[in-house]
Amino acid sequence: MSRKLVVGFDGSDASLRALDFAITRAQTQSDSLLIAHVLEWSPYSFLTPSELEDRHRRRKEELQRAETSVMGPVMKRMEIANIPFETTMRYGHIAETLCRVAKEEVAAMIFIGRMGNSGFASRIFGSVAATLAQVAPVPVVIVP
Amino acid sequence: MKTSTQALMSAATGAMLATGPAAAQGIDETINTVFANSTGWFVSLIFANFPGTTFPWIVGWLVIGAIIFTIYFGFVQFRAFGHSIALVRGDYSDPNDAGEVSHFQALTTALSGTVGLGNIAGVAVAIGIGGPGATFWMILAGLLGMATKFTECTLGVKYRNEYADGTVSGGPMYYMTKGFAERSLPGGKFLAVLFAIFCILGSFGGGNMFQSNQAHAQIINVVGDYPGWITGVVMAVIVFLVIVGGLKSIASVTEKIVPFMAALYVGTALIIILMNFNMIGTAFGQIFAGAFTNDGVVGGAIGALIQGFRRAAFSNEAGVGSAAIAHSAVRTKEPVTEGFVSLLEPFIDTVVICTMTALVIIITGQLVTDPATGMFLLNEAGDAIQTVDGNSGVALTSAAFSSSFGWFRYILVVAVVLFAFSTMISWSYYGLKAWTFLFGEGQTKELVFKIIFCLFVVIGASAGLGPVIDFSDAAIFAMAVVNILALYMLMPVVKAEMTRYLERLKTGKIRKFE
């Protein structure tokens, strides 16, 4: 049976490794991929009046940039891989949004790369991978 | 205005030639005199009394407006209060619109333009003149003003301009022109131009000079006296860097610190109030009694009412039209939702924060009463209640907070300067919108406005409190004259929107997103 695998992708080396790993899984089990790019965004941040005015235009620009510079390079890789796939771009808290995508699409697994920051910063702020491991509704594969 | 600007220029040149404290103080006085002389007529016109009374017509105008909107929309501020909070929490926001301006962001941005010195200094002015009873009228005005804010912000979103590049421009200028045209009412263009002129003046007055003036007053209160133009020039340079130089980092840092400052301010006020919890009953007793009786305050009970309404209007800007400019950037399919969200503003600003300031001033016993009669004593000039250390304005608030926590005056300086700064940034935007509405968009035209704006920062810090606060009020209230007139004309539009929306909400056509 063909399942859907969500891959959290941000264009980083770590996320490319996660994608490659997900591709090999999908090829052997004839699964399809959903490549999700989440733009970090909080509706509770504070903006100045001119930022408010500009927001809609900025959002369009951000999405366009993500499309060309983040999702663009993936397309080539996916053509070679020759497996069914979709892409999605969302705004929000990264871990929460990936969970929501997985739920909506009834995905079987989430694949995510690990930045490998074992240091002080991730102790304090947490990491996407760690959060996801705690809250995801489906199994999470964390690729080193 | 031209004369005062010229005076400032020559005064600034003078400062470079002749150094020394005496010369510098002279500059302040010159600016002050020129300023008072050139704005006096405008102030007297706006604050003229109803014939044969001591009641300024403008105060009546605002209150009657707020009462009419409250009744016309069936006490929308109470009926929709819960729904407003749900909207701000994002319960009704489509997840697919994430990344657009949220209701919360529009609300906080508009709030950072209004929460500020009005809540700290303005309340102290009201209590200092009108006594504790002014608080009662201030709260009432805040509650009524919620309906006014609802009306103007709904219209602001409904009639905004959306441009091809995705930016938006909205505000009273746009609902006056487009809304009036849609309903085939005459005079929309005229009102819009008039509003834009007053908005520019307001951005120089309450949104600018009052801010730098009170920031300076608070700084000298802590570090000792020095000429106001120094504070003015420093603040003007920073404002210049942000609005002309595009130094966004300063603005965004301020926008992020201001909410914390507001929380710190309210938190400290709450602690002081709770520390003196046995006084809370007495304080509210004074507030209610003072609202209806003459406790020896200037102008009696009517004086308390006038001061309360005046300060509330100046603090929450309901009916002024400024919030409609800030709120119109939100992305929503339903203009009325932005109205619901905006009605929280006067509540947070006036009913919560202003009341905190008032309670702290009253509870800490800053106002001097006659031990024999229990009446408030007036100061020597007879224009305000005598305070423990002879303070007024922001210094009075500072003294009240410091009487419990000595260190608070330092926090308050930082808070006042940041509040002043964020309000200036907001108002520079409102003023600019009005300016471009009148003169069209273009870099040079915008630069001219921004430079004039910065000059007024300097004038504000140099002029004495009296003339500045009067002009600030006058300019802001002049906006309200035009704006409320337009709101009367367009309120059926808002009612139709509201009824349609609430109907769908009730029948479940508008539902929460999980």
XYZ file of N, CA and C in Angstrom, chain A:
432
model
N 0.843 -1.202 0.000
C 0.000 0.000 0.000
C 0.869 1.239 0.000
N 0.488 2.218 -0.797
C 1.304 3.433 -0.872
C 0.960 4.379 0.280
N 1.990 4.784 0.998
C 1.766 5.714 2.099
C 2.367 7.069 1.747
N 2.029 8.043 2.560
C 2.583 9.374 2.328
C 3.597 9.687 3.425
N 4.773 10.163 3.028
C 5.805 10.524 3.995
C 6.056 12.030 3.943
N 5.979 12.680 5.077
C 6.238 14.127 5.108
C 7.727 14.357 5.351
N 8.324 15.214 4.545
C 9.726 15.578 4.761
C 9.807 17.068 5.095
N 10.289 17.368 6.290
C 10.508 18.771 6.657
C 11.747 19.262 5.944
N 11.580 20.301 5.108
C 12.698 20.696 4.247
C 12.917 22.201 4.296
N 14.175 22.618 4.551
C 14.447 24.054 4.569
C 15.656 24.409 3.706
N 16.126 23.463 2.898
C 17.243 23.759 2.010
C 18.607 23.543 2.652
N 18.641 23.263 3.947
C 19.926 23.061 4.618
C 20.480 21.677 4.279
N 21.769 21.475 4.566
C 22.394 20.177 4.298
C 21.685 19.074 5.067
N 21.348 19.373 6.313
C 20.685 18.382 7.155
C 19.357 17.958 6.531
N 18.604 18.961 6.008
C 17.295 18.613 5.448
C 17.453 17.868 4.118
N 18.580 18.130 3.413
C 18.845 17.376 2.182
C 19.120 15.918 2.502
N 19.850 15.688 3.616
C 20.122 14.303 4.024
C 18.813 13.593 4.365
N 17.927 14.345 5.061
C 16.633 13.756 5.416
C 15.853 13.402 4.168
N 15.897 14.303 3.173
C 15.174 14.071 1.921
C 15.725 12.844 1.215
N 17.058 12.754 1.136
C 17.675 11.610 0.459
C 17.272 10.299 1.125
N 17.286 10.326 2.461
C 16.928 9.130 3.203
C 15.468 8.756 2.936
N 14.607 9.794 2.933
C 13.181 9.541 2.671
C 12.978 9.003 1.267
N 13.787 9.506 0.317
C 13.666 9.029 -1.069
C 13.973 7.532 -1.149
N 15.060 7.126 -0.503
C 15.405 5.693 -0.570
C 14.313 4.845 0.071
N 13.754 5.313 1.201
C 12.643 4.587 1.842
C 11.468 4.469 0.884
N 11.137 5.616 0.291
C 9.946 5.656 -0.572
C 10.121 4.762 -1.781
N 11.347 4.747 -2.318
C 11.592 3.923 -3.513
C 11.404 2.441 -3.210
N 11.905 2.017 -2.047
C 11.790 0.584 -1.750
C 10.364 0.182 -1.403
N 9.585 1.113 -0.818
C 8.241 0.737 -0.380
C 7.147 1.369 -1.225
N 7.527 1.933 -2.354
C 6.629 2.652 -3.270
C 5.686 3.615 -2.544
N 6.290 4.452 -1.676
C 5.538 5.507 -0.990
C 5.644 6.812 -1.777
N 4.817 7.784 -1.394
C 4.948 9.107 -2.018
C 5.447 10.106 -0.966
N 6.045 11.186 -1.433
C 6.607 12.180 -0.511
C 5.794 13.465 -0.522
N 5.722 14.080 0.633
C 5.185 15.441 0.714
C 6.300 16.305 1.309
N 6.865 17.157 0.448
C 7.991 17.971 0.909
C 7.445 19.288 1.444
N 7.603 19.487 2.760
C 7.003 20.665 3.403
C 8.077 21.662 3.812
N 7.895 22.903 3.366
C 8.815 23.966 3.785
C 8.038 24.919 4.690
N 8.491 25.056 5.927
C 7.774 25.929 6.857
C 8.576 27.206 7.082
N 7.917 28.341 6.847
C 8.553 29.625 7.139
C 8.171 30.017 8.557
N 9.175 30.198 9.385
C 8.948 30.509 10.800
C 8.147 31.807 10.911
N 7.043 31.751 11.655
C 6.174 32.924 11.750
C 5.312 32.812 12.987
N 5.233 33.880 13.738
C 4.333 33.889 14.875
C 3.308 34.995 14.700
N 2.009 34.666 14.810
C 0.994 35.720 14.699
C 0.990 36.626 15.920
N 1.825 36.287 16.918
C 1.840 37.102 18.137
C 3.088 37.965 18.257
N 3.827 38.135 17.169
C 4.987 39.026 17.239
C 4.515 40.469 17.102
N 5.396 41.402 17.399
C 5.015 42.813 17.347
C 5.595 43.484 16.107
N 4.769 44.246 15.427
C 5.211 44.907 14.201
C 4.974 46.413 14.283
N 5.760 47.163 13.526
C 5.517 48.611 13.442
C 4.453 48.865 12.374
N 3.852 50.064 12.372
C 2.796 50.342 11.387
C 3.260 50.151 9.944
N 4.504 50.540 9.636
C 4.922 50.373 8.241
C 5.163 48.907 7.905
N 5.525 48.103 8.918
C 5.648 46.661 8.675
C 4.276 46.042 8.408
N 3.253 46.544 9.113
C 1.885 46.070 8.877
C 1.508 46.304 7.424
N 1.774 47.533 6.987
C 1.386 47.922 5.634
C 2.070 47.039 4.594
N 3.317 46.687 4.882
C 4.145 45.956 3.933
C 3.942 44.452 3.966
N 3.286 43.955 5.006
C 3.307 42.537 5.301
C 2.849 41.657 4.126
N 1.745 42.054 3.505
C 1.188 41.231 2.429
C 2.179 41.109 1.268
N 2.830 42.228 0.952
C 3.807 42.234 -0.137
C 5.018 41.380 0.235
N 5.472 41.541 1.494
C 6.628 40.785 1.978
C 6.340 39.283 1.951
N 5.112 38.930 2.321
C 4.745 37.515 2.351
C 4.835 36.910 0.952
N 4.328 37.680 -0.019
C 4.405 37.210 -1.405
C 5.855 37.007 -1.815
N 6.695 37.982 -1.477
C 8.120 37.893 -1.817
C 8.777 36.693 -1.162
N 8.463 36.502 0.119
C 9.066 35.387 0.862
C 8.693 34.047 0.241
N 7.419 33.930 -0.132
C 6.962 32.679 -0.733
C 7.639 32.441 -2.083
N 7.799 33.545 -2.830
C 8.429 33.422 -4.141
C 9.887 32.985 -4.010
N 10.559 33.623 -3.019
C 11.966 33.304 -2.790
C 12.105 31.844 -2.365
N 11.197 31.413 -1.499
C 11.251 30.030 -1.024
C 11.038 29.066 -2.191
N 10.115 29.433 -3.051
C 9.802 28.602 -4.218
C 11.045 28.420 -5.092
N 11.732 29.522 -5.390
C 12.860 29.438 -6.323
C 14.132 28.918 -5.659
N 14.444 29.404 -4.451
C 15.758 29.050 -3.901
C 15.732 27.822 -3.000
N 14.585 27.523 -2.403
C 14.549 26.346 -1.528
C 13.957 25.141 -2.260
N 12.782 25.355 -2.883
C 12.104 24.237 -3.519
C 12.688 23.936 -4.897
N 13.218 24.953 -5.578
C 13.765 24.796 -6.933
C 14.757 23.636 -7.048
N 15.827 23.682 -6.231
C 16.856 22.642 -6.327
C 16.314 21.243 -6.059
N 15.209 21.161 -5.296
C 14.660 19.855 -4.956
C 14.086 19.159 -6.189
N 13.517 19.984 -7.071
C 12.808 19.439 -8.235
C 13.699 18.496 -9.045
N 14.953 18.931 -9.260
C 15.888 18.125 -10.053
C 16.076 16.759 -9.391
N 16.350 16.822 -8.095
C 16.579 15.606 -7.326
C 15.377 14.659 -7.424
N 14.175 15.265 -7.388
C 12.966 14.434 -7.391
C 12.730 13.814 -8.761
N 13.113 14.548 -9.826
C 12.947 14.004 -11.178
C 13.783 12.738 -11.337
N 15.033 12.827 -10.789
C 15.923 11.660 -10.876
C 15.359 10.509 -10.044
N 14.844 10.862 -8.873
C 14.353 9.829 -7.953
C 13.158 9.069 -8.530
N 12.378 9.789 -9.346
C 11.252 9.156 -10.023
C 10.247 8.498 -9.066
N 9.812 9.272 -8.075
C 8.723 8.802 -7.209
C 7.683 9.899 -7.129
N 6.416 9.528 -6.873
C 5.384 10.575 -6.775
C 5.652 11.501 -5.584
N 5.468 12.804 -5.792
C 5.690 13.734 -4.671
C 4.842 14.991 -4.838
N 4.622 15.674 -3.704
C 3.978 16.992 -3.714
C 4.837 17.921 -2.878
N 4.597 19.213 -3.006
C 5.288 20.162 -2.117
C 4.248 21.063 -1.463
N 4.611 21.600 -0.307
C 3.746 22.592 0.325
C 4.617 23.593 1.069
N 4.150 24.832 1.098
C 4.858 25.873 1.851
C 3.883 26.482 2.851
N 4.283 26.495 4.102
C 3.386 26.998 5.142
C 4.104 28.020 6.005
N 3.287 28.859 6.657
C 3.816 29.758 7.675
C 3.450 29.218 9.044
N 4.335 29.371 10.010
C 3.974 29.005 11.374
C 5.158 28.515 12.180
N 4.855 28.012 13.358
C 5.853 27.384 14.213
C 6.245 26.077 13.545
N 7.549 25.827 13.365
C 7.978 24.748 12.478
C 7.458 23.381 12.924
N 7.721 23.023 14.184
C 7.301 21.692 14.636
C 5.780 21.540 14.599
N 5.080 22.539 15.108
C 3.607 22.470 15.134
C 3.035 22.344 13.726
N 3.614 23.118 12.809
C 3.086 23.116 11.455
C 3.322 21.774 10.774
N 4.502 21.178 11.002
C 4.770 19.863 10.417
C 3.776 18.820 10.953
N 3.466 18.923 12.236
C 2.475 18.010 12.814
C 1.125 18.200 12.149
N 0.741 19.479 11.957
C -0.556 19.749 11.346
C -0.610 19.184 9.927
N 0.496 19.376 9.172
C 0.552 18.860 7.809
C 0.399 17.336 7.826
N 1.110 16.683 8.753
C 1.056 15.220 8.832
C -0.362 14.735 9.122
N -1.035 15.476 10.010
C -2.408 15.106 10.373
C -3.353 15.289 9.185
N -3.265 16.466 8.581
C -4.157 16.788 7.461
C -4.020 15.784 6.329
N -2.782 15.394 6.030
C -2.514 14.550 4.872
C -2.521 13.059 5.237
N -2.857 12.769 6.478
C -2.836 11.389 6.972
C -1.526 10.711 6.590
N -0.431 11.346 6.932
C 0.892 10.835 6.578
C 1.281 9.699 7.525
N 2.201 8.855 7.058
C 2.620 7.718 7.862
C 3.811 8.071 8.745
N 4.646 8.981 8.281
C 5.874 9.315 9.007
C 6.299 10.738 8.689
N 7.108 11.291 9.591
C 7.732 12.581 9.303
C 9.247 12.356 9.282
N 9.886 12.854 8.239
C 11.347 12.793 8.155
C 11.902 14.194 8.398
N 12.916 14.266 9.231
C 13.493 15.580 9.469
C 14.998 15.452 9.703
N 15.734 16.449 9.243
C 17.188 16.458 9.448
C 17.516 17.028 10.810
N 18.705 16.681 11.285
C 19.106 17.200 12.590
C 20.253 18.173 12.364
N 20.133 19.357 12.969
C 21.179 20.356 12.779
C 22.449 19.940 13.506
N 22.311 19.124 14.557
C 23.481 18.671 15.293
C 24.025 19.702 16.256
N 23.183 20.677 16.641
C 23.612 21.607 17.682
C 23.351 20.956 19.034
N 24.427 20.438 19.635
C 24.193 19.798 20.921
C 24.439 20.806 22.036
N 24.770 21.990 21.646
C 25.277 22.966 22.624
C 24.226 23.684 23.437
N 24.689 24.781 23.968
C 23.943 25.583 24.912
C 22.630 26.107 24.322
N 22.735 26.591 23.081
C 21.570 27.237 22.463
C 20.373 26.302 22.391
N 20.621 25.046 21.951
C 19.468 24.158 21.801
C 18.961 23.665 23.152
N 19.842 23.684 24.167
C 19.367 23.360 25.513
C 18.294 24.366 25.937
N 18.576 25.618 25.655
C 17.674 26.675 26.107
C 16.458 26.793 25.195
N 16.699 26.879 23.910
C 15.593 27.171 22.998
C 14.925 25.909 22.467
N 15.533 24.762 22.708
C 14.974 23.531 22.174
C 15.281 23.434 20.697
N 15.092 22.276 20.122
C 15.317 22.163 18.688
C 14.053 21.619 18.053
N 13.937 21.854 16.745
C 12.756 21.392 16.030
C 12.638 19.880 16.152
N 13.791 19.187 15.976
C 13.775 17.727 16.006
C 13.289 17.215 17.356
N 13.803 17.815 18.427
C 13.424 17.360 19.759
C 11.947 17.621 20.027
N 11.474 18.805 19.647
C 10.065 19.134 19.852
C 9.180 18.164 19.090
N 9.565 17.931 17.848
C 8.776 17.066 16.982
C 8.701 15.655 17.568
N 9.832 15.172 18.066
C 9.867 13.840 18.658
C 8.877 13.743 19.817
N 8.692 14.851 20.517
C 7.786 14.849 21.667
C 6.314 14.955 21.263
N 6.012 15.732 20.236
C 4.602 16.063 19.993
C 3.990 15.469 18.724
N 4.807 14.846 17.862
C 4.280 14.404 16.568
C 3.231 13.303 16.730
N 2.196 13.330 15.882
C 1.135 12.320 15.955
C 1.538 11.012 15.253
N 2.632 11.059 14.493
C 3.083 9.859 13.755
C 4.566 9.634 14.068
N 5.111 8.454 13.734
C 6.540 8.240 13.977
C 7.410 9.283 13.267
N 8.486 9.691 13.939
C 9.378 10.701 13.372
C 10.734 10.056 13.125
N 11.253 10.269 11.911
C 12.599 9.772 11.610
C 13.550 10.967 11.634
N 14.495 10.951 12.574
C 15.441 12.058 12.657
C 16.755 11.617 12.031
N 17.096 12.268 10.922
C 18.268 11.850 10.154
C 19.478 12.681 10.573
N 20.545 12.069 11.011
C 21.704 12.836 11.478
C 22.510 13.455 10.338
